[in-house]
Coordinates of C-alpha atoms in Angstrom, one line a residue:
Chain A
X1 CA 0.0 0.0 0.0
X2 CA 1.5 3.3 -1.1
X3 CA 0.0 6.5 0.4
X4 CA 1.0 9.9 -1.1
X5 CA -0.3 13.1 0.3
X6 CA 0.3 15.8 -2.3
X7 CA -1.0 19.0 -3.9
X8 CA -2.2 17.5 -7.2
X9 CA -4.6 17.9 -10.1
X10 CA -6.2 14.9 -11.7
X11 CA -7.6 14.3 -15.2
X12 CA -9.7 11.4 -16.2
X13 CA -10.3 10.5 -19.9
X14 CA -12.5 7.7 -21.0
X15 CA -16.3 7.5 -21.3
X16 CA -16.3 11.1 -20.3
X17 CA -13.6 13.5 -19.1
X18 CA -13.3 14.9 -15.6
X19 CA -10.9 17.3 -14.1
X20 CA -10.0 17.7 -10.4
X21 CA -8.3 21.1 -10.0
X22 CA -5.2 21.5 -8.0
X23 CA -5.7 20.8 -4.3
X24 CA -4.1 18.7 -1.5
X25 CA -5.3 15.1 -1.6
X26 CA -4.4 11.6 -0.6
X27 CA -3.5 9.3 -3.5
X28 CA -3.7 5.6 -2.6
X29 CA -2.1 2.9 -4.6
X30 CA -3.1 -0.6 -3.5
X31 CA -1.0 -3.7 -4.0
X32 CA -3.4 -5.0 -6.6
X33 CA -3.0 -1.9 -8.7
X34 CA -6.1 0.0 -7.7
X35 CA -5.5 3.8 -7.6
X36 CA -7.8 6.1 -5.6
X37 CA -7.7 9.9 -5.0
X38 CA -9.3 11.0 -1.7
X39 CA -10.3 14.3 -0.3
X40 CA -10.3 15.0 3.5
X41 CA -14.0 14.0 3.9
X42 CA -16.5 11.2 3.1
X43 CA -16.2 7.8 4.5
X44 CA -15.0 5.6 1.7
X45 CA -15.8 7.1 -1.7
X46 CA -12.8 8.5 -3.6
X47 CA -13.0 11.6 -5.7
X48 CA -11.7 9.6 -8.6
X49 CA -10.3 6.1 -8.9
X50 CA -9.3 3.4 -11.3
X51 CA -9.8 -0.3 -10.5
X52 CA -7.2 -3.0 -11.2
X53 CA -6.1 -4.3 -13.6
X54 CA -4.2 -1.3 -14.8
X55 CA -0.8 0.0 -15.5
X56 CA 0.8 2.9 -13.6
X57 CA 3.6 4.8 -15.2
X58 CA 5.4 7.0 -12.6
X59 CA 7.2 9.8 -14.3
X60 CA 8.0 11.6 -11.0
X61 CA 5.6 14.5 -10.9
X62 CA 3.2 12.9 -13.4
X63 CA 1.6 9.5 -13.0
X64 CA -0.5 8.0 -15.8
X65 CA -2.8 5.1 -14.9
X66 CA -4.2 3.2 -17.9
X67 CA -6.7 0.3 -17.9
X68 CA -7.3 -2.3 -20.6
X69 CA -10.3 -0.2 -21.9
X70 CA -7.9 2.6 -22.7
X71 CA -9.3 4.9 -20.0
X72 CA -6.6 7.0 -18.4
X73 CA -6.2 8.8 -15.1
X74 CA -3.5 11.4 -15.1
X75 CA -2.3 12.7 -11.8
X76 CA 0.0 15.7 -11.8
X77 CA 1.9 16.1 -8.5
X78 CA 2.7 19.8 -7.8
X79 CA 4.1 19.3 -4.3
X80 CA 4.5 16.0 -2.4
X81 CA 4.1 16.3 1.4
X82 CA 4.3 12.6 2.3
X83 CA 5.0 9.4 0.4
X84 CA 5.0 6.2 2.4
X85 CA 4.6 2.5 1.6
X86 CA 3.6 -0.4 3.8
X87 CA 3.3 -4.1 3.2
X88 CA -0.2 -5.0 4.6
X89 CA -0.1 -8.7 3.8
X90 CA -3.1 -10.9 3.2
X91 CA -6.3 -9.7 4.7
X92 CA -8.4 -12.2 6.7
X93 CA -11.6 -10.7 5.2
X94 CA -14.6 -9.1 6.9
X95 CA -15.7 -11.1 9.9
X96 CA -19.4 -10.1 9.8
X97 CA -20.6 -12.1 12.7
X98 CA -18.2 -13.2 15.5
X99 CA -21.1 -15.1 17.2
X100 CA -21.6 -17.3 14.2
X101 CA -17.9 -18.3 14.0
X102 CA -17.7 -18.9 17.8
X103 CA -20.9 -20.9 17.6
X104 CA -19.3 -23.1 15.0
X105 CA -16.2 -23.5 17.1
X106 CA -18.2 -24.4 20.2
X107 CA -20.3 -27.0 18.2
X108 CA -17.2 -28.5 16.8
X109 CA -15.9 -29.0 20.3
X110 CA -19.2 -30.5 21.4
X111 CA -21.1 -32.1 18.4
X112 CA -23.3 -34.0 20.8
X113 CA -25.1 -30.8 21.6
X114 CA -26.4 -31.0 18.1
X115 CA -27.4 -34.6 18.2
X116 CA -26.7 -37.5 20.4
X117 CA -23.8 -39.8 19.2
X118 CA -22.4 -37.2 16.7
X119 CA -18.6 -37.1 16.3
X120 CA -16.7 -34.5 14.4
X121 CA -14.9 -35.4 11.2
X122 CA -13.7 -32.0 10.2
X123 CA -14.5 -28.3 10.8
X124 CA -14.5 -26.2 7.6
X125 CA -14.7 -29.3 5.4
X126 CA -13.5 -28.2 1.9
X127 CA -15.7 -28.6 -1.1
X128 CA -15.4 -27.1 -4.6
X129 CA -18.1 -24.6 -3.7
X130 CA -16.8 -23.6 -0.3
X131 CA -16.2 -25.1 3.1
X132 CA -18.9 -26.9 5.0
X133 CA -19.1 -25.6 8.6
X134 CA -18.9 -29.1 10.2
X135 CA -18.8 -32.6 8.8
X136 CA -19.6 -35.2 11.4
X137 CA -20.5 -38.9 11.6
X138 CA -23.6 -40.1 13.5
X139 CA -23.8 -43.2 15.7
X140 CA -24.6 -45.4 12.6
X141 CA -21.5 -44.1 10.8
X142 CA -23.4 -41.9 8.3
X143 CA -21.9 -38.6 7.2
X144 CA -23.7 -35.6 8.6
X145 CA -23.1 -32.1 7.1
X146 CA -23.9 -29.3 9.5
X147 CA -24.6 -25.8 8.5
X148 CA -24.3 -23.3 11.4
X149 CA -26.0 -19.9 11.4
X150 CA -26.8 -17.4 14.1
X151 CA -30.3 -16.9 12.7
X152 CA -31.7 -19.7 10.7
X153 CA -33.3 -18.5 7.5
X154 CA -34.2 -19.9 4.1
X155 CA -30.8 -19.0 2.5
X156 CA -29.0 -21.1 5.1
X157 CA -31.1 -24.1 4.1
X158 CA -30.4 -23.5 0.4
X159 CA -26.6 -23.3 1.2
X160 CA -26.9 -26.7 3.1
X161 CA -28.7 -28.2 0.1
X162 CA -25.9 -27.2 -2.3
X163 CA -23.3 -28.7 0.1
X164 CA -25.2 -32.0 0.3
X165 CA -25.4 -32.1 -3.5
X166 CA -21.6 -31.8 -3.6
X167 CA -21.1 -34.5 -1.0
X168 CA -23.4 -36.8 -2.9
X169 CA -21.0 -36.7 -5.8
X170 CA -18.4 -38.4 -3.7
X171 CA -19.6 -42.0 -3.6
X172 CA -17.0 -43.0 -1.0
X173 CA -18.8 -41.1 1.7
X174 CA -21.9 -43.4 1.7
X175 CA -25.1 -42.0 3.0
X176 CA -25.0 -38.3 3.7
X177 CA -27.6 -36.2 5.5
X178 CA -27.9 -32.6 6.6
X179 CA -28.5 -30.8 9.9
X180 CA -29.3 -27.1 10.0
X181 CA -28.2 -25.5 13.3
X182 CA -28.9 -22.0 14.5
X183 CA -29.7 -20.1 17.7
X184 CA -33.2 -19.6 16.3
X185 CA -34.7 -20.9 13.1
X186 CA -37.5 -19.1 11.2
X187 CA -40.7 -21.2 10.6
X188 CA -40.2 -20.9 6.8
X189 CA -36.7 -22.2 7.1
X190 CA -37.8 -25.1 9.3
X191 CA -40.5 -26.1 6.7
X192 CA -37.9 -25.9 3.9
X193 CA -35.3 -27.9 5.9
X194 CA -37.9 -30.6 6.6
X195 CA -39.0 -30.6 3.0
X196 CA -35.4 -31.2 1.9
X197 CA -35.1 -34.1 4.4
X198 CA -32.8 -32.2 6.8
X199 CA -33.2 -32.0 10.5
X200 CA -32.9 -28.6 12.3
X201 CA -31.7 -27.9 15.8
X202 CA -31.9 -24.7 17.8
X203 CA -29.0 -24.3 20.2
X204 CA -28.4 -22.0 23.2
X205 CA -25.2 -20.0 22.7
X206 CA -24.9 -19.0 26.3
X207 CA -25.3 -22.6 27.4
X208 CA -22.7 -23.8 24.9
X209 CA -20.3 -21.2 26.3
X210 CA -21.0 -22.6 29.8
X211 CA -22.4 -19.3 31.0
X212 CA -24.6 -19.3 33.9
X213 CA -26.4 -15.9 33.7
X214 CA -26.5 -13.7 36.8
X215 CA -30.2 -13.3 36.4
X216 CA -32.3 -16.0 37.9
X217 CA -34.7 -17.5 35.3
X218 CA -37.8 -19.5 35.5
X219 CA -36.4 -22.1 33.0
Chain B
X1 CA -58.2 5.0 -8.5
X2 CA -59.7 8.1 -7.1
X3 CA -61.5 8.8 -3.8
X4 CA -62.1 11.4 -1.1
X5 CA -62.0 10.6 2.6
X6 CA -62.0 12.5 5.9
X7 CA -58.4 13.1 7.1
X8 CA -59.0 11.6 10.6
X9 CA -60.5 8.3 9.2
X10 CA -57.8 8.0 6.5
X11 CA -54.9 8.8 8.8
X12 CA -56.2 6.2 11.3
X13 CA -56.6 3.5 8.7
X14 CA -53.1 4.2 7.2
X15 CA -51.5 4.1 10.7
X16 CA -53.3 0.9 11.7
X17 CA -52.4 -1.1 8.5
X18 CA -49.0 0.5 8.4
X19 CA -48.1 -1.1 11.7
X20 CA -48.0 -4.5 9.9
X21 CA -45.9 -3.1 7.0
X22 CA -42.3 -3.8 7.5
X23 CA -39.4 -1.4 7.9
X24 CA -36.9 -3.9 6.6
X25 CA -36.9 -3.6 2.9
X26 CA -34.9 -6.8 2.3
X27 CA -36.2 -9.3 -0.1
X28 CA -39.5 -7.7 -0.9
X29 CA -39.4 -3.9 -0.9
X30 CA -43.1 -3.7 -1.7
X31 CA -43.8 -4.9 1.9
X32 CA -42.8 -1.4 3.2
X33 CA -46.0 -0.2 1.5
X34 CA -49.7 -0.4 2.3
X35 CA -52.1 -1.5 -0.4
X36 CA -55.1 0.7 -1.1
X37 CA -58.1 -0.8 -2.9
X38 CA -61.1 1.3 -3.8
X39 CA -64.4 -0.4 -4.8
X40 CA -67.5 1.7 -4.8
X41 CA -67.6 3.8 -1.6
X42 CA -65.2 1.5 0.3
X43 CA -61.5 1.8 0.7
X44 CA -59.6 -1.2 1.9
X45 CA -56.1 -0.6 3.4
X46 CA -53.8 -3.6 3.9
X47 CA -50.4 -3.8 5.5
X48 CA -48.4 -7.0 5.8
X49 CA -44.9 -8.3 6.6
X50 CA -46.0 -11.9 5.7
X51 CA -46.1 -12.8 9.4
X52 CA -48.8 -10.3 10.4
X53 CA -51.4 -8.8 8.1
X54 CA -53.8 -5.9 9.1
X55 CA -56.6 -5.1 6.7
X56 CA -59.3 -2.6 7.3
X57 CA -62.2 -1.1 5.4
X58 CA -63.3 2.5 5.7
X59 CA -66.1 4.5 4.0
X60 CA -64.9 6.9 1.3
X61 CA -66.4 8.9 -1.5
X62 CA -65.2 6.6 -4.3
X63 CA -65.0 8.1 -7.8
X64 CA -62.8 5.6 -9.7
X65 CA -62.2 2.0 -8.5
X66 CA -58.6 0.8 -8.5
X67 CA -55.7 -0.3 -6.4
X68 CA -52.2 0.9 -5.6
X69 CA -49.4 0.2 -3.1
X70 CA -47.9 3.3 -1.5
X71 CA -45.0 3.8 0.9
X72 CA -46.7 3.2 4.3
X73 CA -44.8 5.6 6.5
X74 CA -44.5 8.4 4.0
X75 CA -48.2 8.5 3.0
X76 CA -49.3 8.1 6.7
X77 CA -47.1 11.0 7.7
X78 CA -48.4 13.2 4.8
X79 CA -52.1 12.5 5.6
X80 CA -51.5 13.0 9.3
X81 CA -50.0 16.4 8.6
X82 CA -52.7 17.6 6.2
X83 CA -55.2 20.2 7.4
X84 CA -58.4 18.6 8.7
X85 CA -61.2 18.0 6.3
X86 CA -61.5 15.9 3.1
X87 CA -58.4 14.4 1.6
X88 CA -58.4 13.4 -2.1
X89 CA -56.2 10.7 -3.5
X90 CA -55.9 10.2 -7.3
X91 CA -53.7 7.6 -8.9
X92 CA -52.0 8.8 -12.1
X93 CA -49.8 6.9 -14.5
X94 CA -46.8 7.0 -12.3
X95 CA -47.7 8.8 -9.2
X96 CA -50.4 9.1 -6.5
X97 CA -51.6 12.7 -6.0
X98 CA -52.7 13.5 -2.4
X99 CA -54.5 16.8 -1.9
X100 CA -56.4 18.6 0.8
X101 CA -57.3 22.3 0.9
X102 CA -54.3 24.0 -0.7
X103 CA -51.8 21.2 0.0
X104 CA -50.7 19.1 -2.9
X105 CA -48.4 16.0 -2.7
X106 CA -47.4 13.5 -5.2
X107 CA -45.9 10.1 -4.2
X108 CA -44.4 7.4 -6.3
X109 CA -46.2 4.2 -5.8
X110 CA -44.6 0.7 -5.3
X111 CA -45.1 -2.2 -7.6
X112 CA -48.7 -3.4 -7.2
X113 CA -47.9 -6.7 -9.0
X114 CA -45.3 -7.6 -6.4
X115 CA -47.7 -7.3 -3.5
X116 CA -48.5 -10.7 -2.0
X117 CA -52.0 -12.0 -2.5
X118 CA -54.2 -12.3 0.6
X119 CA -56.0 -15.5 1.0
X120 CA -59.5 -15.7 2.5
X121 CA -59.8 -17.8 5.7
X122 CA -61.8 -21.0 5.1
X123 CA -62.5 -21.8 8.7
X124 CA -65.9 -21.0 10.4
X125 CA -65.6 -18.1 12.8
X126 CA -66.2 -18.2 16.5
X127 CA -67.5 -15.1 18.3
X128 CA -65.9 -14.1 21.5
X129 CA -66.7 -11.4 24.0
X130 CA -64.2 -8.8 23.0
X131 CA -64.1 -7.0 26.4
X132 CA -63.1 -10.3 28.1
X133 CA -60.4 -11.0 25.5
X134 CA -59.1 -7.5 25.7
X135 CA -58.9 -7.8 29.4
X136 CA -57.0 -11.1 29.2
X137 CA -54.7 -9.7 26.5
X138 CA -53.9 -6.7 28.7
X139 CA -52.9 -9.0 31.6
X140 CA -51.0 -11.6 29.6
X141 CA -49.3 -10.1 26.5
X142 CA -47.0 -8.0 28.7
X143 CA -45.1 -11.1 29.8
X144 CA -44.3 -12.4 26.3
X145 CA -40.7 -12.2 25.2
X146 CA -39.6 -9.8 22.4
X147 CA -36.3 -11.6 21.8
X148 CA -36.4 -13.6 18.6
X149 CA -33.6 -15.8 19.8
X150 CA -36.2 -17.9 21.5
X151 CA -39.1 -17.6 19.1
X152 CA -41.4 -19.8 21.1
X153 CA -41.4 -17.3 24.0
X154 CA -42.5 -14.5 21.7
X155 CA -45.8 -16.2 21.4
X156 CA -48.8 -16.4 23.7
X157 CA -50.0 -19.9 24.4
X158 CA -53.7 -20.6 24.1
X159 CA -54.4 -24.1 25.6
X160 CA -57.7 -25.7 25.9
X161 CA -58.0 -27.8 29.1
X162 CA -60.9 -29.6 30.8
X163 CA -61.6 -26.5 33.0
X164 CA -61.5 -24.0 30.2
X165 CA -58.9 -22.1 28.2
X166 CA -55.5 -20.9 29.6
X167 CA -53.8 -17.9 28.1
X168 CA -50.1 -18.0 29.0
X169 CA -47.0 -15.8 28.2
X170 CA -43.5 -15.8 29.5
X171 CA -40.1 -14.3 28.8
X172 CA -38.4 -16.7 31.2
X173 CA -38.2 -14.0 33.9
X174 CA -41.9 -13.8 34.5
X175 CA -45.0 -15.7 33.5
X176 CA -48.6 -14.6 33.2
X177 CA -51.5 -17.1 33.2
X178 CA -55.1 -16.2 32.7
X179 CA -58.1 -18.5 32.8
X180 CA -60.8 -18.0 30.2
X181 CA -64.1 -19.8 29.9
X182 CA -64.2 -22.8 27.5
X183 CA -64.7 -21.9 23.8
X184 CA -65.5 -23.9 20.7
X185 CA -62.6 -22.3 19.0
X186 CA -60.2 -24.9 20.5
X187 CA -60.8 -28.6 20.9
X188 CA -60.0 -30.0 24.3
X189 CA -56.3 -30.5 24.5
X190 CA -55.5 -28.3 21.6
X191 CA -52.8 -25.7 22.0
X192 CA -51.8 -22.8 19.7
X193 CA -49.0 -20.3 19.9
X194 CA -50.0 -16.8 18.7
X195 CA -47.3 -14.2 18.2
X196 CA -47.4 -11.7 21.1
X197 CA -46.8 -8.8 18.6
X198 CA -50.0 -9.7 16.8
X199 CA -52.0 -9.9 20.0
X200 CA -50.6 -6.6 21.1
X201 CA -52.0 -5.2 17.9
X202 CA -55.3 -7.0 18.5
X203 CA -55.5 -5.4 21.9
X204 CA -55.4 -2.0 20.3
X205 CA -58.1 -2.9 17.8
X206 CA -60.4 -4.2 20.5
X207 CA -60.5 -0.8 22.2
X208 CA -63.3 0.0 19.8
X209 CA -65.6 -2.3 21.7
X210 CA -66.6 -4.4 18.6
X211 CA -67.6 -8.0 18.6
X212 CA -64.6 -10.3 18.0
X213 CA -64.7 -13.1 15.5
X214 CA -61.8 -15.6 15.5
X215 CA -60.9 -18.2 12.9
X216 CA -58.2 -20.6 13.9
X217 CA -56.5 -22.5 11.1
X218 CA -53.6 -24.9 11.3
X219 CA -51.0 -22.3 10.3
X220 CA -52.7 -19.0 10.9
X221 CA -55.2 -17.2 13.1
X222 CA -57.6 -14.6 11.8
X223 CA -59.2 -12.0 14.1
X224 CA -62.0 -9.7 13.0
X225 CA -63.3 -6.8 14.9
X226 CA -65.7 -4.4 13.1
X227 CA -64.2 -3.7 9.7
X228 CA -60.7 -4.6 10.7
X229 CA -59.1 -8.0 10.1
X230 CA -55.8 -9.1 11.6
X231 CA -54.2 -12.3 10.3
X232 CA -51.2 -13.8 11.9
X233 CA -49.1 -16.9 11.4
X234 CA -49.0 -19.2 14.3
X235 CA -45.6 -20.0 15.9
X236 CA -44.5 -23.6 15.7
X237 CA -42.7 -25.3 18.6
X238 CA -43.0 -26.8 22.0
X239 CA -44.0 -24.3 24.7
X240 CA -42.1 -24.8 28.0
X241 CA -43.9 -26.8 30.7
X242 CA -44.9 -23.8 32.9
X243 CA -47.1 -25.9 35.2
X244 CA -44.0 -27.3 37.0
X245 CA -43.2 -23.8 38.1
X246 CA -46.4 -23.4 40.1
X247 CA -46.0 -24.9 43.5
X248 CA -49.2 -26.0 45.2
X249 CA -48.7 -23.7 48.2
X250 CA -46.6 -20.8 49.5
X251 CA -45.6 -20.4 53.1
X252 CA -45.3 -16.6 53.0
X253 CA -48.1 -14.3 51.9
X254 CA -48.0 -10.5 51.8
X255 CA -51.3 -8.6 51.4
X256 CA -50.9 -5.0 50.3
X257 CA -53.0 -2.3 48.7
X258 CA -52.6 -2.3 44.9
X259 CA -52.6 1.4 44.3
X260 CA -50.3 2.1 47.4
X261 CA -47.8 -0.5 46.1
X262 CA -47.9 0.9 42.6
X263 CA -47.4 4.5 43.8
X264 CA -44.5 3.4 46.0
X265 CA -42.9 1.5 43.2
X266 CA -43.2 4.4 40.8
X267 CA -41.3 6.6 43.2
X268 CA -38.6 4.1 44.1
X269 CA -38.1 3.3 40.4
X270 CA -36.9 6.9 39.9
X271 CA -33.7 6.0 41.7
X272 CA -33.6 2.4 40.5
X273 CA -33.7 3.4 36.9
X274 CA -30.9 5.8 37.3
X275 CA -28.7 2.8 36.7
X276 CA -29.4 -0.3 34.7
X277 CA -30.6 -3.4 36.4
X278 CA -31.0 -1.9 39.9
X279 CA -33.5 -4.2 41.6
X280 CA -36.0 -3.0 44.2
X281 CA -35.9 -4.9 47.6
X282 CA -39.0 -5.8 49.4
X283 CA -38.4 -6.2 53.2
X284 CA -41.2 -8.6 54.3
X285 CA -42.2 -8.9 58.0
X286 CA -44.6 -7.1 60.3
X287 CA -47.3 -4.7 59.4
X288 CA -45.4 -2.6 57.0
X289 CA -43.8 -3.3 53.7
X290 CA -40.5 -1.6 53.1
X291 CA -39.4 -1.0 49.5
X292 CA -35.9 0.2 48.8
X293 CA -33.6 0.8 45.9
X294 CA -29.9 1.2 46.4
X295 CA -28.2 2.5 43.3
X296 CA -24.5 2.8 43.7
X297 CA -23.0 6.2 43.0
X298 CA -26.5 7.6 42.6
X299 CA -28.5 7.3 45.8
X300 CA -31.1 5.4 47.7
X301 CA -34.9 5.4 48.0
X302 CA -37.0 3.9 50.7
X303 CA -40.8 3.7 50.9
X304 CA -43.0 2.2 53.6
X305 CA -46.6 1.2 53.1
X306 CA -49.1 -0.6 55.3
X307 CA -49.4 -4.3 54.7
X308 CA -50.2 -7.5 56.4
X309 CA -47.7 -10.4 56.2
X310 CA -47.9 -14.0 57.3
X311 CA -44.6 -16.0 57.1
X312 CA -41.0 -15.7 57.9
X313 CA -39.1 -12.4 57.7
X314 CA -37.0 -12.0 54.5
X315 CA -35.9 -9.6 51.9
X316 CA -36.7 -10.4 48.3
X317 CA -35.6 -8.3 45.3
X318 CA -37.2 -7.9 41.9
X319 CA -36.7 -6.1 38.6
X320 CA -38.8 -3.0 39.3
X321 CA -40.3 -2.9 35.8
X322 CA -41.4 -6.5 35.9
X323 CA -42.8 -6.1 39.4
X324 CA -44.7 -3.0 38.5
X325 CA -46.1 -4.6 35.4
X326 CA -47.3 -7.5 37.4
X327 CA -49.0 -5.3 40.1
X328 CA -50.6 -3.3 37.3
X329 CA -51.9 -6.4 35.6
X330 CA -53.7 -7.9 38.6
X331 CA -57.3 -6.9 39.3
X332 CA -58.8 -5.8 42.7
X333 CA -57.9 -3.4 45.4
X334 CA -55.5 -5.7 47.2
X335 CA -52.5 -7.7 45.9
X336 CA -51.3 -10.9 47.3
X337 CA -47.6 -11.6 46.9
X338 CA -46.8 -15.2 47.8
X339 CA -43.2 -16.3 48.2
X340 CA -41.2 -19.4 49.2
X341 CA -37.7 -17.8 49.6
X342 CA -35.7 -15.0 48.0
X343 CA -34.4 -17.3 45.2
X344 CA -37.6 -18.9 44.1
X345 CA -40.4 -17.5 41.9
X346 CA -43.0 -15.4 43.7
X347 CA -46.7 -15.2 42.7
X348 CA -48.8 -12.0 42.4
X349 CA -52.6 -12.3 42.4
X350 CA -55.4 -9.9 43.0
X351 CA -57.4 -10.6 46.2
X352 CA -60.5 -12.5 45.1
X353 CA -59.4 -12.7 41.5
X354 CA -58.1 -16.2 41.1
X355 CA -58.5 -16.2 37.3
X356 CA -55.1 -14.5 36.8
X357 CA -51.6 -15.0 38.2
X358 CA -48.3 -13.4 37.5
X359 CA -45.2 -15.4 38.5
X360 CA -42.0 -13.4 38.9
X361 CA -38.4 -14.6 39.3
X362 CA -36.5 -12.7 42.0
X363 CA -33.1 -11.0 41.4
X364 CA -30.0 -11.9 43.3
X365 CA -28.8 -9.1 45.6
X366 CA -25.7 -9.0 47.7

């Protein structure tokens, strides 16, 4: 990641032409080649930008960024105040829901809380269309694919359906069935899960964490 | 579509149906709208989020029949803000014109074709005494949970037993149980779980004093009062066995004036609410009931009211809101608070009103 703070003017030529007059701005060049020019305001949207793939020709006080469509972004640097680079490395991605990941971890540690007799084969079981949250075996030795969600909705059941289809392609696995697990499951998702031949289980996150709430409860 | 309607009537209808329209414009943006259907001199307004549907019919001066779906909140806000008198709505090619006096608005409608079709109930209706139902709802719905994480607890249980019908709600901290006379609506042994949110809406609709007709299907319940119809999906799932929580007898019983207790709680709550989760402590023993709230870094409050108490001396603490809600829900001039010990659930009842009980879990205090 290269960050340049400079007094600059920018010209874009492509489907239309646009001109940013001379002012102090942040020019961001990302490792994948994306170039973005930011003002000191607004959360995320640059004043102008060019997505990767593109080529950046740095001629000192004049940068020319060209993409395969022939569009060009010309940045004229009048005065550079700061020019720093940092290696950020691979990004782990946006973790949208910490509870969901933790729930998966807790269930992997204690698969019997999903169903009696269940043993874990692998967490994040790889398939060509993405990893299955948990793959287990039941007491009879059947393969059980488990999809874990915080809130169980129809799209989670659809996801489990796709995984089961993938697992069916591997004849060495034998009989495969699906279990849909969530803290709470919407009635429509339950109906769909049952219609697809899956079982569904609601689990208590606090109980899995071994938390005894301070508040006394009736049940 | 073109009609005229009195502002008050139209604003009420839009607000009522709009409460069922959803704010979440996820998969089906059209659900953020209300559907307007004009046929002759009747306007039907419908709002739904697919779980709950409210549909009502109001008299209008109809000029052109037709239908439209309009943004619920926006149109309700506009109509509410218009000067009193007649409001005219006219559906054009791509907008809905709303006018009253010298005010003119134009609103872009939502896609009528996307609005979900409403099915007509095919179950025979049962008529219930609406005042009795309204009273029971007032007492019970307050105890239902609003936390979707345990969907079953967001429902109100209607269970038909040999002695009549029980209406039950709980959020796992408190439990409200009301006895109702037997009704042909439920077969003996039948149980249904109706969303508390729908029943809270029903409670509002019943304030009009209309007769209540109920149709109970396998997946949904339909309530009709006057020209308003409320349809709700039923909740599936096993309701907790609440009967185990009700011990046959309690060794300690406090009898106290309901109004005096409510007044004292209101005052003590001022200090208790200054900090989250401050319980109120009830010091039981003798001829007075002492109620205190100790809120660290804020202050203390103490109230004393006349009471009679039979049992061993003890201090038991409760969430002040839950306690006040229970006292408010019971009928009669005097309240009976029955306890076993400071860690076990206590029961609130109205003196001479055995048809209702409110079970309340105490709070641990140091």
